[in-house]
Amino acid sequence: MVDGVRVVSGDSGFLEDIRGKDFVFVLVLGTTDTSLIPGITIAGASPELTHYTPPADAEYLVLGRCRVIPGIPVTPDGIPTPAVITRAAVKLAGAPVLVVDAGLRVKPLIPYVDVGGRPGGDIRSGSAVPLEVVEEVFYRSKLLGEQLAKLGRVIVVGESIPAGTTTSLAVLVGLGYDAWNRVSSASPINPHGLKRRVVEEALRNAKLRSDMSPLELVSRIGDPIMPAITGIVIGAFEADRDSKIILAGGTQMASIVALLKEIKREVLGNTAIGTTRWIVEDRQSDLKGLVEEIDPSVPVYAVNLDFSRAPYPGLRKYEEGYVKEGVGAGGACLIALASGRVGLEELHNAIYEEYSRLVNAK
Amino acid sequence: MVDGVRVVSGDSGFLEDIRGKDFVFVLVLGTTDTSLIPGITIAGASPELTHYTPPADAEYLVLGRCRVIPGIPVTPDGIPTPAVITRAAVKLAGAPVLVVDAGLRVKPLIPYVDVGGRPGGDIRSGSAVPLEVVEEVFYRSKLLGEQLAKLGRVIVVGESIPAGTTTSLAVLVGLGYDAWNRVSSASPINPHGLKRRVVEEALRNAKLRSDMSPLELVSRIGDPIMPAITGIVIGAFEADRDSKIILAGGTQMASIVALLKEIKREVLGNTAIGTTRWIVEDRQSDLKGLVEEIDPSVPVYAVNLDFSRAPYPGLRKYEEGYVKEGVGAGGACLIALASGRVGLEELHNAIYEEYSRLVNAK
């Protein structure tokens, strides 16, 4: 067991295996026009600004400040991006960060890996990303995963893509899972009804067939980070069967697990999900149930973050159901704790310090 | 001492320090319109094709085949790219490869890191790369170096930029070194006269001033890989004073050492040059003399590659003065030997096998 980490699903074997290991943190970025649908996401102060959130998150993670926007990404209520948590945690874990552009409309002004992606469209069209782009991103991301495997480190993959839970819902439903009302939201009031209407329209226009490949399904109703993350995981596994992968995120990672199961099921034996307590305690979503339906052997670990006594109102809002997860925050905290370098209290203090630096820099 | 490695300049202390260590191989790519000057370079079957050589080299290194061109990069006489050597060697060293686009006209169809670069112009204009681009590439490459340092591996930096010895000559002369007739060439007959005329025209138009910053000098008469490589080295050093860097290349790396001396001299204490026997035995160039003039403490190591008994004519041509170095071939061989996993004979055999695979794939 690792202090501060809860085994939500599966067993603790994976967690024992990664104790004291070295890590590399990969942040996969993308945008879609699905995030422009009013009310679908609060990952940005306005729908238009959601296209700036992923590059700004990446800049904040690496630099401690943003370049593509003034300030940092916030919700319409001004609650800060979870990149604040991720930055504090990856520093504690001593993990290098690699940023991947899987398809961004706005590029970050820091080094990033190009994998041939393109921004996704609005999934309501039923043709979200051209199939040749999905296949190329998958191919190149496998190459990236192969090189990452040679580092001999645990690979942690986080994401930043606004409206990513909606595209995940579409893919889960498209793959046959009853995922309605079970994906999470950065908002305390999950817009399940709106997400359902969007996904139903997407499914109507996508004209899915039962003989479609998983990548073809992604090209109709998914988003560009899906082929990138699945590619990295599969490439790493093919290069080294001992590669360990942590999918750092909430219910978006359930769709990744579902896709991995379709494309190359064996990799799930080396894969875990790392997330936050806010995700697994959320009553408006069901990460645990979704993963158990897809493959009950995939462990889900949650870090017991608790900001109820945080000295900043922006962080205390997390306890009211805002944000919950993103930019791989939960997985980053997991590796900080698993590294054995810090405990839960030091982790909280480091996050508060990071937030304090941010507030004082304004 | 490491079997098969010659200490050409400086001492063997650095070499002892990196024995048995882990490595990461970074290949920095760029193009300039200087390579379009007829006769200046043989890094491509024709001047126009030189713009395809760096992305094709990177693809070959990672994939074992090229995507942007059919076949692989060759000289006008059909002699293959040194990427063949590099690929065999990095595999033996077990080193992951990271490809960096510092400014390419043609992008590789594999994952690569974007650092905000742009292809360089013809240095004869005296305004090779806009200063804001040079500064941005330097800034972002420092960020990349910081993350690389966290891997705790020796960082090996190779390059592929046609006509790179000419832009290096310009920068060395611009910094006050008497480098005329001392940079190398991939051709057995080094076009020193043409290079001198090109650089003299560049210097006339550049209107250098003694108070110019090194980056401003690069922007007038250099190329885009210069701010990228110096940035990576300095960023790694600033993040971890124990970072060890091997500049993998021939006389092009002399200009990098000269720039590092101007920008942040302390980093040279952690830096070595790794190259091939063909470079240091070349009578038409003078890597040893150049580096000793810049900073005699920077070690130069040469790997005793000898293709005189190679089973392939394309490789035996290296013994007649063709190619000599490139794509970090010498540095890659250095780390294969320093890793302790193989000796010189196994290294040669692995290169021959790689070449055989290539020939038989045609």
XYZ file of C-alpha atoms in Angstrom:
724
model
C 0.000 0.000 0.000
C 1.030 3.582 -0.557
C -0.005 6.119 2.059
C -2.727 8.410 0.713
C -3.667 6.156 -2.198
C -6.938 4.248 -2.295
C -7.427 1.061 -4.311
C -10.800 1.695 -5.935
C -10.891 -1.216 -8.328
C -8.592 -4.145 -9.169
C -5.822 -5.004 -6.714
C -2.755 -3.295 -5.333
C -0.202 -5.370 -7.265
C 0.500 -2.698 -9.855
C 0.945 -0.123 -7.113
C 3.497 -2.313 -5.353
C 5.364 -2.746 -8.642
C 5.815 0.981 -9.211
C 6.914 1.915 -5.670
C 10.169 3.825 -5.708
C 10.406 3.648 -9.492
C 11.305 6.477 -11.850
C 8.574 8.079 -13.932
C 8.105 10.114 -17.083
C 5.015 12.287 -17.367
C 3.483 12.636 -20.828
C 0.769 15.236 -21.330
C -1.335 14.678 -24.445
C -3.174 17.737 -25.744
C -6.019 18.161 -28.179
C -9.030 20.279 -28.988
C -12.305 19.646 -30.760
C -15.099 21.932 -31.832
C -17.340 19.910 -29.545
C -16.037 22.130 -26.749
C -17.606 25.165 -28.447
C -21.121 23.881 -27.690
C -22.398 26.258 -24.987
C -22.695 24.561 -21.597
C -20.802 21.381 -22.503
C -17.617 22.225 -20.591
C -16.246 24.685 -18.059
C -12.613 24.089 -19.082
C -12.194 27.717 -20.090
C -13.746 31.057 -19.159
C -15.842 30.975 -22.372
C -16.467 28.401 -25.134
C -13.983 30.158 -27.459
C -11.294 30.165 -24.772
C -11.495 26.374 -24.402
C -9.204 26.148 -27.442
C -6.537 27.943 -25.407
C -6.881 25.751 -22.329
C -4.730 22.746 -23.396
C -1.717 24.759 -24.616
C -1.997 27.038 -21.586
C -2.182 24.009 -19.265
C 0.979 22.603 -20.833
C 2.797 25.904 -20.536
C 1.792 26.224 -16.919
C 2.941 22.686 -16.173
C 6.394 23.202 -17.705
C 7.005 26.899 -17.047
C 4.834 27.819 -14.088
C 3.164 30.483 -16.225
C 1.248 30.673 -19.488
C 2.312 32.281 -22.732
C -0.711 31.829 -25.042
C -3.040 33.576 -22.590
C -2.545 36.114 -19.810
C -3.000 34.515 -16.402
C -3.888 30.817 -16.326
C -6.849 28.732 -17.513
C -9.873 29.155 -15.245
C -13.496 28.113 -15.231
C -16.151 30.793 -15.902
C -16.195 31.217 -12.085
C -12.443 31.801 -11.966
C -11.429 28.446 -10.483
C -7.887 27.552 -11.551
C -6.778 24.692 -13.778
C -5.710 21.427 -12.094
C -2.322 21.983 -13.792
C -1.466 23.676 -10.488
C -1.735 20.291 -8.754
C 0.068 18.477 -11.553
C 2.996 20.897 -11.543
C 3.536 20.558 -7.811
C 3.254 16.762 -7.996
C 5.548 16.064 -10.965
C 8.213 18.224 -9.327
C 7.975 16.122 -6.169
C 8.135 12.935 -8.235
C 11.195 14.298 -10.096
C 9.502 13.294 -13.347
C 10.467 14.869 -16.666
C 7.526 16.183 -18.679
C 6.913 15.561 -22.365
C 4.094 17.465 -24.049
C 2.370 15.916 -27.073
C 0.212 17.804 -29.557
C -2.356 15.299 -30.781
C -4.379 17.980 -32.574
C -4.490 21.550 -31.290
C -5.938 24.660 -32.835
C -3.584 26.823 -30.729
C -0.017 25.547 -30.261
C 1.818 25.896 -26.945
C 4.886 28.148 -26.957
C 7.065 25.488 -25.354
C 8.653 22.339 -26.821
C 6.025 19.812 -27.831
C 5.997 16.582 -29.793
C 4.128 16.667 -33.085
C 2.484 13.321 -33.943
C 0.743 14.480 -37.102
C -2.569 15.351 -35.475
C -5.282 17.828 -36.324
C -7.977 19.455 -34.147
C -11.201 17.485 -34.024
C -14.495 18.769 -35.330
C -17.854 18.813 -33.573
C -18.838 15.173 -33.012
C -22.464 16.003 -33.805
C -21.364 15.883 -37.463
C -20.566 12.174 -37.107
C -17.194 12.781 -38.757
C -15.006 14.137 -35.997
C -11.468 13.525 -37.292
C -10.511 12.240 -40.772
C -9.688 8.531 -40.618
C -6.276 9.040 -42.255
C -5.387 11.527 -39.507
C -6.510 9.131 -36.760
C -4.457 6.333 -38.314
C -1.388 8.536 -38.768
C -1.570 9.820 -35.168
C -1.925 6.242 -33.929
C 1.060 5.115 -36.037
C 3.346 7.945 -34.955
C 2.270 7.709 -31.326
C 3.244 4.047 -31.337
C 6.712 5.127 -32.494
C 6.817 7.604 -29.623
C 5.743 4.921 -27.168
C 8.544 2.645 -28.411
C 11.157 5.298 -27.640
C 9.579 6.093 -24.267
C 9.720 2.415 -23.313
C 13.516 2.542 -23.715
C 13.711 4.977 -20.819
C 12.875 2.097 -18.483
C 10.548 4.384 -16.533
C 6.890 4.079 -15.617
C 5.013 6.095 -18.252
C 2.274 8.344 -16.918
C -0.096 9.768 -19.522
C -2.325 12.719 -18.707
C -4.606 14.713 -20.971
C -6.031 18.126 -21.551
C -8.910 18.308 -24.009
C -12.019 20.341 -23.232
C -15.280 18.398 -23.646
C -13.220 15.215 -23.491
C -15.805 13.491 -21.319
C -18.401 14.030 -24.042
C -16.279 12.475 -26.780
C -15.480 9.681 -24.323
C -19.173 9.118 -23.683
C -19.732 8.866 -27.426
C -16.976 6.287 -27.867
C -18.088 4.242 -24.858
C -21.663 4.139 -26.110
C -20.410 3.467 -29.644
C -18.489 0.463 -28.305
C -21.632 -0.874 -26.669
C -21.304 0.266 -23.055
C -24.224 1.781 -21.211
C -22.262 4.900 -20.229
C -25.146 7.385 -20.191
C -25.008 9.638 -17.112
C -21.759 8.016 -15.976
C -18.982 10.249 -17.345
C -17.755 13.031 -15.103
C -17.646 16.793 -15.520
C -15.466 19.660 -14.311
C -18.720 21.288 -13.206
C -20.482 20.435 -9.925
C -23.662 20.137 -11.971
C -22.897 17.573 -14.645
C -24.752 18.489 -17.876
C -25.717 14.874 -18.564
C -28.791 15.862 -20.594
C -26.836 18.085 -22.956
C -24.096 15.459 -23.328
C -26.718 12.852 -24.184
C -28.311 15.046 -26.848
C -24.900 15.796 -28.380
C -23.875 12.137 -28.403
C -27.234 10.970 -29.756
C -26.903 13.416 -32.641
C -23.319 12.242 -33.210
C -24.395 8.597 -33.278
C -27.266 9.367 -35.681
C -24.912 11.045 -38.141
C -21.999 8.655 -37.700
C -23.850 5.654 -39.110
C -21.668 3.204 -37.183
C -21.419 -0.341 -38.448
C -20.630 -3.362 -36.316
C -17.667 -4.237 -38.539
C -15.976 -0.859 -38.055
C -12.462 -0.789 -36.647
C -11.984 1.002 -33.311
C -9.966 3.726 -35.063
C -12.770 4.262 -37.564
C -15.193 4.659 -34.683
C -12.836 7.246 -33.149
C -12.686 9.090 -36.461
C -16.482 9.415 -36.478
C -17.306 10.271 -32.875
C -14.032 10.519 -30.936
C -11.240 13.017 -30.538
C -7.566 13.264 -31.540
C -6.097 12.364 -28.148
C -7.622 8.881 -28.345
C -5.330 7.545 -31.093
C -2.394 9.346 -29.473
C -2.822 7.847 -25.998
C -3.710 4.367 -27.232
C -0.760 4.553 -29.640
C 1.721 5.536 -26.937
C 0.525 2.731 -24.653
C 0.597 0.072 -27.363
C 3.950 1.231 -28.771
C 5.526 1.114 -25.321
C 4.126 -2.358 -24.713
C 5.285 -3.684 -28.079
C 8.809 -2.358 -27.457
C 8.981 -3.727 -23.920
C 6.438 -6.157 -22.501
C 7.391 -4.963 -19.009
C 6.422 -1.342 -19.651
C 4.116 0.027 -16.995
C 1.570 2.668 -17.910
C -0.560 4.878 -15.693
C -3.497 6.547 -17.402
C -3.789 9.761 -15.431
C -7.347 10.964 -15.567
C -10.983 10.358 -14.770
C -13.755 8.898 -16.891
C -11.997 9.973 -20.106
C -9.518 7.227 -19.373
C -12.374 4.687 -19.292
C -12.793 5.247 -23.038
C -9.035 4.733 -23.487
C -9.248 1.438 -21.593
C -12.216 0.419 -23.754
C -10.280 1.232 -26.942
C -7.179 -0.607 -25.709
C -9.342 -3.637 -25.033
C -10.519 -3.582 -28.673
C -7.132 -2.866 -30.273
C -4.717 -4.874 -28.110
C -6.195 -6.333 -24.990
C -2.905 -7.684 -23.585
C -1.662 -4.169 -22.798
C -4.318 -3.860 -20.096
C -2.257 -6.195 -17.930
C 0.355 -3.419 -17.687
C -2.069 -0.524 -17.339
C -3.670 1.269 -14.395
C -5.762 4.379 -13.952
C -4.611 6.995 -11.453
C -7.072 9.699 -10.471
C -8.330 11.874 -7.641
C -10.635 11.239 -4.708
C -13.041 13.820 -6.180
C -13.608 11.632 -9.232
C -14.199 8.390 -7.382
C -16.468 10.016 -4.778
C -18.469 11.881 -7.397
C -22.104 10.718 -7.313
C -22.813 12.072 -10.777
C -20.349 9.793 -12.531
C -19.121 6.207 -12.256
C -15.499 5.601 -13.151
C -15.267 2.464 -11.009
C -18.360 0.876 -12.546
C -17.305 1.718 -16.089
C -13.822 0.271 -15.708
C -15.148 -2.857 -14.000
C -17.496 -3.406 -16.929
C -14.703 -2.956 -19.462
C -12.058 -5.014 -17.666
C -12.228 -5.585 -13.907
C -8.522 -6.441 -13.776
C -7.492 -2.869 -14.625
C -6.716 -1.202 -11.308
C -8.100 2.217 -10.462
C -6.191 4.141 -7.810
C -7.360 7.415 -6.294
C -5.239 9.867 -4.346
C -6.931 11.142 -1.217
C -6.568 14.819 -1.965
C -8.601 16.978 0.374
C -8.668 20.739 -0.032
C -11.299 21.425 2.634
C -8.651 23.104 4.767
C -6.761 24.698 1.859
C -5.816 28.321 2.591
C -7.211 29.466 -0.765
C -10.882 29.686 -1.805
C -9.970 28.693 -5.409
C -8.749 25.325 -4.123
C -11.513 24.848 -1.545
C -13.956 24.975 -4.478
C -12.647 21.539 -5.489
C -14.481 20.222 -2.427
C -17.742 21.568 -3.878
C -17.323 19.447 -7.004
C -15.523 21.897 -9.256
C -12.769 20.686 -11.627
C -12.101 17.315 -9.865
C -9.364 16.159 -12.263
C -7.481 17.065 -15.438
C -3.952 17.588 -16.795
C -3.198 14.227 -15.187
C -3.470 15.732 -11.700
C -4.483 12.513 -9.938
C -1.860 10.366 -11.654
C 0.818 12.969 -10.969
C -0.083 12.914 -7.277
C -0.052 9.112 -7.375
C 3.539 9.007 -8.633
C 4.654 11.681 -6.169
C 3.409 9.391 -3.375
C 4.597 6.156 -5.015
C 8.072 7.616 -5.493
C 8.403 7.395 -1.725
C 9.861 10.898 -1.615
C 6.851 12.515 0.071
C 3.701 11.745 1.999
C 0.193 13.084 1.576
C 0.705 16.081 3.852
C 3.849 17.259 2.058
C 2.020 16.811 -1.234
C -0.815 19.067 -0.060
C 1.670 21.648 1.189
C 3.522 21.643 -2.127
C 0.240 22.221 -3.986
C -0.633 25.092 -1.650
C 2.802 26.601 -2.189
C 2.434 26.313 -5.951
C -0.957 27.999 -5.709
C 0.437 30.709 -3.484
C 3.215 31.435 -5.999
C 0.560 31.720 -8.684
C -1.687 34.039 -6.695
C 1.221 36.259 -5.709
C 2.544 36.436 -9.266
C -0.701 37.990 -10.465
C 40.034 4.001 -21.569
C 37.313 2.563 -23.732
C 38.342 0.031 -26.356
C 38.078 1.509 -29.849
C 37.919 5.142 -28.687
C 40.816 7.536 -29.223
C 41.389 10.599 -27.032
C 42.148 13.253 -29.630
C 42.135 16.314 -27.424
C 41.607 17.001 -23.707
C 41.852 14.070 -21.298
C 39.983 10.830 -20.716
C 38.216 11.912 -17.518
C 34.867 12.564 -19.203
C 35.059 9.194 -20.914
C 35.641 7.431 -17.617
C 32.663 9.279 -16.130
C 30.232 8.057 -18.771
C 31.294 4.383 -18.791
C 28.364 2.080 -18.267
C 25.933 4.989 -18.019
C 22.555 5.296 -19.698
C 22.154 7.626 -22.654
C 19.499 9.531 -24.568
C 20.171 10.397 -28.196
C 18.785 13.715 -29.436
C 18.891 14.410 -33.167
C 18.523 18.087 -34.056
C 17.366 18.808 -37.605
C 17.409 21.921 -39.711
C 17.727 23.185 -43.263
C 18.950 26.412 -44.818
C 18.895 27.723 -48.352
C 22.688 27.796 -48.141
C 22.553 24.100 -49.044
C 20.988 25.030 -52.408
C 24.267 26.635 -53.591
C 25.574 24.193 -56.229
C 28.676 22.355 -55.045
C 28.487 23.396 -51.387
C 27.302 20.016 -50.048
C 26.848 16.410 -51.118
C 24.261 15.698 -48.396
C 21.636 14.849 -50.987
C 21.552 13.570 -54.563
C 20.872 17.130 -55.810
C 20.788 20.609 -54.191
C 16.964 20.538 -54.056
C 16.978 17.126 -52.382
C 19.156 18.423 -49.522
C 15.958 19.768 -47.955
C 14.713 16.181 -47.676
C 17.903 14.784 -46.159
C 17.364 15.758 -42.483
C 13.770 14.473 -42.194
C 14.725 11.336 -44.135
C 17.755 10.799 -41.863
C 15.515 11.047 -38.799
C 12.967 8.640 -40.255
C 15.700 6.168 -41.099
C 17.159 6.411 -37.619
C 13.832 5.735 -35.898
C 12.077 3.482 -38.410
C 14.834 1.869 -40.448
C 13.233 3.296 -43.586
C 12.278 6.699 -44.953
C 8.831 8.105 -45.587
C 9.468 11.561 -47.108
C 11.585 10.069 -49.902
C 11.774 6.670 -51.573
C 14.972 4.845 -50.571
C 17.337 6.668 -48.227
C 19.447 9.847 -48.434
C 22.517 9.364 -50.620
C 25.267 11.520 -52.078
C 25.183 12.283 -55.826
C 27.394 9.160 -56.158
C 24.878 7.010 -54.280
C 26.784 6.669 -51.010
C 24.359 6.141 -48.118
C 23.666 8.467 -45.220
C 25.644 7.900 -41.991
C 22.243 7.382 -40.331
C 22.940 3.706 -41.099
C 25.828 3.811 -38.605
C 23.854 5.828 -36.087
C 20.890 3.459 -36.156
C 23.050 0.409 -35.533
C 24.930 2.175 -32.745
C 22.009 3.653 -30.781
C 20.351 0.241 -30.811
C 23.477 -1.301 -29.290
C 23.635 1.492 -26.712
C 19.943 0.937 -25.885
C 19.416 4.682 -26.178
C 15.995 6.194 -26.829
C 15.923 8.693 -29.698
C 14.313 12.114 -29.611
C 14.078 14.057 -32.870
C 14.006 17.865 -32.743
C 12.870 20.116 -35.585
C 14.911 23.306 -35.220
C 13.757 24.631 -38.601
C 12.885 22.285 -41.447
C 11.319 22.977 -44.805
C 10.142 19.341 -45.006
C 8.840 17.759 -41.803
C 9.586 14.141 -40.912
C 6.610 11.780 -40.768
C 7.553 10.512 -37.303
C 7.184 12.115 -33.874
C 9.405 15.170 -33.534
C 9.761 17.985 -31.033
C 8.825 21.436 -32.290
C 10.918 24.206 -30.683
C 9.468 27.083 -32.683
C 12.100 27.068 -35.427
C 12.053 28.077 -39.062
C 14.261 27.036 -41.987
C 17.290 29.276 -42.449
C 17.883 31.416 -45.512
C 21.031 31.638 -47.630
C 23.727 33.097 -45.378
C 25.066 35.162 -48.272
C 22.182 37.536 -47.518
C 23.705 38.327 -44.127
C 20.312 37.740 -42.519
C 20.012 33.979 -42.203
C 17.327 33.510 -39.520
C 15.185 36.276 -37.945
C 16.571 37.207 -34.530
C 13.216 36.628 -32.816
C 13.174 33.082 -34.192
C 16.731 32.412 -33.002
C 15.848 33.721 -29.546
C 12.625 31.717 -29.363
C 14.352 28.497 -30.458
C 17.068 29.090 -27.874
C 14.471 29.734 -25.154
C 12.359 26.682 -25.944
C 15.395 24.440 -26.393
C 16.562 25.423 -22.917
C 13.179 24.217 -21.630
C 13.704 20.951 -23.490
C 17.200 20.608 -22.024
C 15.791 21.117 -18.521
C 13.390 18.202 -18.967
C 16.069 16.011 -20.548
C 18.357 16.630 -17.582
C 15.714 15.075 -15.329
C 16.210 11.753 -17.085
C 19.579 11.457 -15.334
C 21.099 10.142 -18.556
C 24.075 11.318 -20.584
C 22.628 13.515 -23.341
C 24.053 12.909 -26.801
C 23.201 15.554 -29.399
C 23.669 14.843 -33.090
C 22.680 16.934 -36.083
C 21.548 16.749 -39.667
C 21.717 20.004 -41.598
C 23.122 20.103 -45.119
C 25.824 22.764 -45.632
C 26.191 22.892 -41.859
C 29.965 23.126 -42.096
C 29.605 26.312 -44.143
C 27.338 28.027 -41.629
C 29.727 26.812 -38.917
C 32.678 28.311 -40.772
C 30.825 31.626 -40.942
C 30.083 31.625 -37.206
C 33.625 30.613 -36.261
C 35.113 33.385 -38.425
C 32.461 35.797 -37.144
C 33.550 34.998 -33.583
C 37.170 35.755 -34.465
C 38.654 32.321 -35.149
C 40.886 31.701 -38.132
C 38.777 28.769 -39.346
C 39.371 29.150 -43.087
C 40.123 25.801 -44.751
C 39.612 23.974 -41.445
C 35.965 22.828 -41.497
C 35.264 19.390 -42.908
C 33.122 18.181 -45.784
C 31.156 15.068 -46.680
C 33.051 15.137 -49.968
C 36.583 13.759 -50.360
C 37.432 17.013 -52.115
C 36.516 19.740 -49.650
C 35.202 22.809 -51.548
C 37.127 25.245 -49.317
C 37.295 27.933 -52.021
C 33.523 27.958 -52.551
C 32.868 27.948 -48.795
C 35.228 30.912 -48.367
C 33.480 32.916 -51.098
C 30.068 32.169 -49.589
C 31.171 33.114 -46.082
C 32.970 36.265 -47.258
C 29.797 37.410 -48.980
C 27.783 36.563 -45.849
C 30.170 38.572 -43.655
C 30.075 41.552 -46.053
C 26.284 41.663 -45.915
C 25.914 40.836 -42.239
C 27.639 43.989 -41.036
C 28.669 42.395 -37.754
C 29.465 44.649 -34.839
C 31.770 43.767 -31.960
C 28.975 44.395 -29.446
C 26.588 41.895 -31.055
C 25.247 39.056 -28.920
C 26.168 35.521 -29.997
C 22.528 34.875 -30.904
C 22.433 37.984 -33.076
C 25.528 36.736 -34.880
C 23.775 33.392 -35.426
C 20.736 35.192 -36.796
C 22.904 36.915 -39.417
C 25.247 34.163 -40.566
C 24.317 30.962 -38.729
C 21.639 28.322 -38.934
C 18.629 27.218 -36.860
C 20.265 24.204 -35.226
C 22.770 26.452 -33.438
C 20.300 28.019 -30.987
C 18.635 24.616 -30.561
C 21.781 22.699 -29.633
C 23.249 25.462 -27.450
C 19.847 25.840 -25.797
C 19.514 22.141 -25.001
C 23.025 22.017 -23.537
C 22.586 25.138 -21.413
C 19.092 24.162 -20.262
C 20.317 20.741 -19.160
C 23.237 22.294 -17.299
C 21.063 24.885 -15.571
C 18.648 22.180 -14.417
C 21.403 19.866 -13.209
C 25.023 20.929 -12.871
C 26.035 17.271 -13.209
C 24.465 16.830 -16.647
C 26.902 15.339 -19.131
C 26.612 16.255 -22.795
C 28.230 14.691 -25.833
C 28.160 16.799 -28.974
C 28.024 14.134 -31.660
C 29.560 15.507 -34.817
C 32.577 16.878 -36.579
C 33.660 20.462 -37.180
C 30.065 21.702 -36.960
C 30.324 21.005 -33.257
C 33.356 23.315 -33.043
C 31.017 26.227 -33.760
C 28.672 24.964 -31.034
C 31.561 24.864 -28.566
C 32.539 28.396 -29.615
C 28.978 29.632 -29.080
C 28.706 27.886 -25.707
C 31.947 29.589 -24.655
C 30.374 32.982 -25.455
C 26.950 32.312 -23.938
C 27.770 30.216 -20.847
C 31.351 29.074 -20.614
C 30.850 26.907 -17.494
C 28.874 24.324 -19.461
C 32.025 23.365 -21.345
C 33.245 21.592 -18.205
C 30.440 19.045 -18.770
C 30.742 18.809 -22.548
C 32.713 16.586 -24.917
C 32.766 16.042 -28.659
C 32.339 12.505 -29.969
C 33.163 11.882 -33.621
C 34.645 9.419 -36.082
C 38.217 8.494 -36.991
C 37.536 9.798 -40.522
C 37.029 13.325 -39.180
C 40.106 13.444 -36.987
C 42.363 11.863 -39.643
C 41.051 14.154 -42.387
C 43.924 16.315 -43.703
C 41.558 18.824 -45.259
C 40.033 19.902 -41.940
C 41.177 20.490 -38.375
C 38.663 19.675 -35.648
C 41.380 19.107 -33.032
C 43.098 22.428 -33.718
C 39.832 24.365 -33.760
C 38.615 22.942 -30.449
C 42.013 23.470 -28.804
C 41.897 27.120 -29.854
C 38.377 27.571 -28.493
C 38.862 25.672 -25.226
C 41.591 23.038 -24.860
C 39.816 21.473 -21.885
C 36.919 20.238 -24.050
C 37.689 16.604 -24.857
C 37.418 15.293 -28.389
C 36.968 11.539 -28.700
C 37.059 9.650 -31.976
C 35.766 6.145 -32.568
C 38.147 4.002 -34.613
C 35.687 2.974 -37.261
C 37.364 1.289 -40.209
C 35.324 0.174 -43.196
C 38.274 -0.904 -45.353
C 37.163 -4.522 -45.010
C 33.419 -3.785 -45.119
C 31.546 -6.228 -47.350
C 29.743 -3.363 -49.129
C 31.267 -0.863 -51.600
C 28.957 1.896 -50.286
C 30.599 1.617 -46.869
C 34.151 1.127 -48.188
C 33.773 4.557 -49.832
C 33.986 6.056 -46.328
C 37.678 5.070 -46.406
C 38.124 7.253 -49.493
C 36.939 10.316 -47.613
C 33.246 10.256 -48.419
C 30.660 11.255 -45.773
C 32.960 10.868 -42.704
C 30.334 11.875 -40.129
C 26.764 13.094 -39.710
C 23.491 12.230 -37.916
C 25.673 11.931 -34.796
C 27.276 8.733 -36.115
C 30.550 9.103 -34.217
C 28.896 10.018 -30.920
C 26.419 7.174 -31.295
C 29.297 4.732 -31.766
C 31.046 6.287 -28.777
C 28.110 5.561 -26.478
C 27.669 2.055 -27.875
C 31.275 1.363 -26.828
C 31.082 3.336 -23.563
C 27.947 1.455 -22.558
C 30.182 -1.575 -22.154
C 27.675 -3.738 -23.994
C 29.798 -4.235 -27.120
C 33.320 -3.911 -28.459
C 34.580 -2.397 -31.694
C 34.221 -5.578 -33.720
C 30.617 -6.174 -32.690
C 29.889 -2.539 -33.499
C 31.269 -2.970 -37.018
C 29.279 -6.155 -37.503
C 26.071 -4.459 -36.361
C 26.650 -1.636 -38.857
C 27.259 -4.145 -41.643
C 24.081 -5.987 -40.696
C 22.113 -2.762 -40.730
C 23.521 -1.949 -44.149
C 22.744 -5.432 -45.390
C 19.131 -5.096 -44.253
C 18.942 -1.820 -46.150
C 20.447 -3.187 -49.344
C 18.209 -6.233 -49.286
C 15.093 -4.150 -48.636
C 15.589 -2.226 -51.887
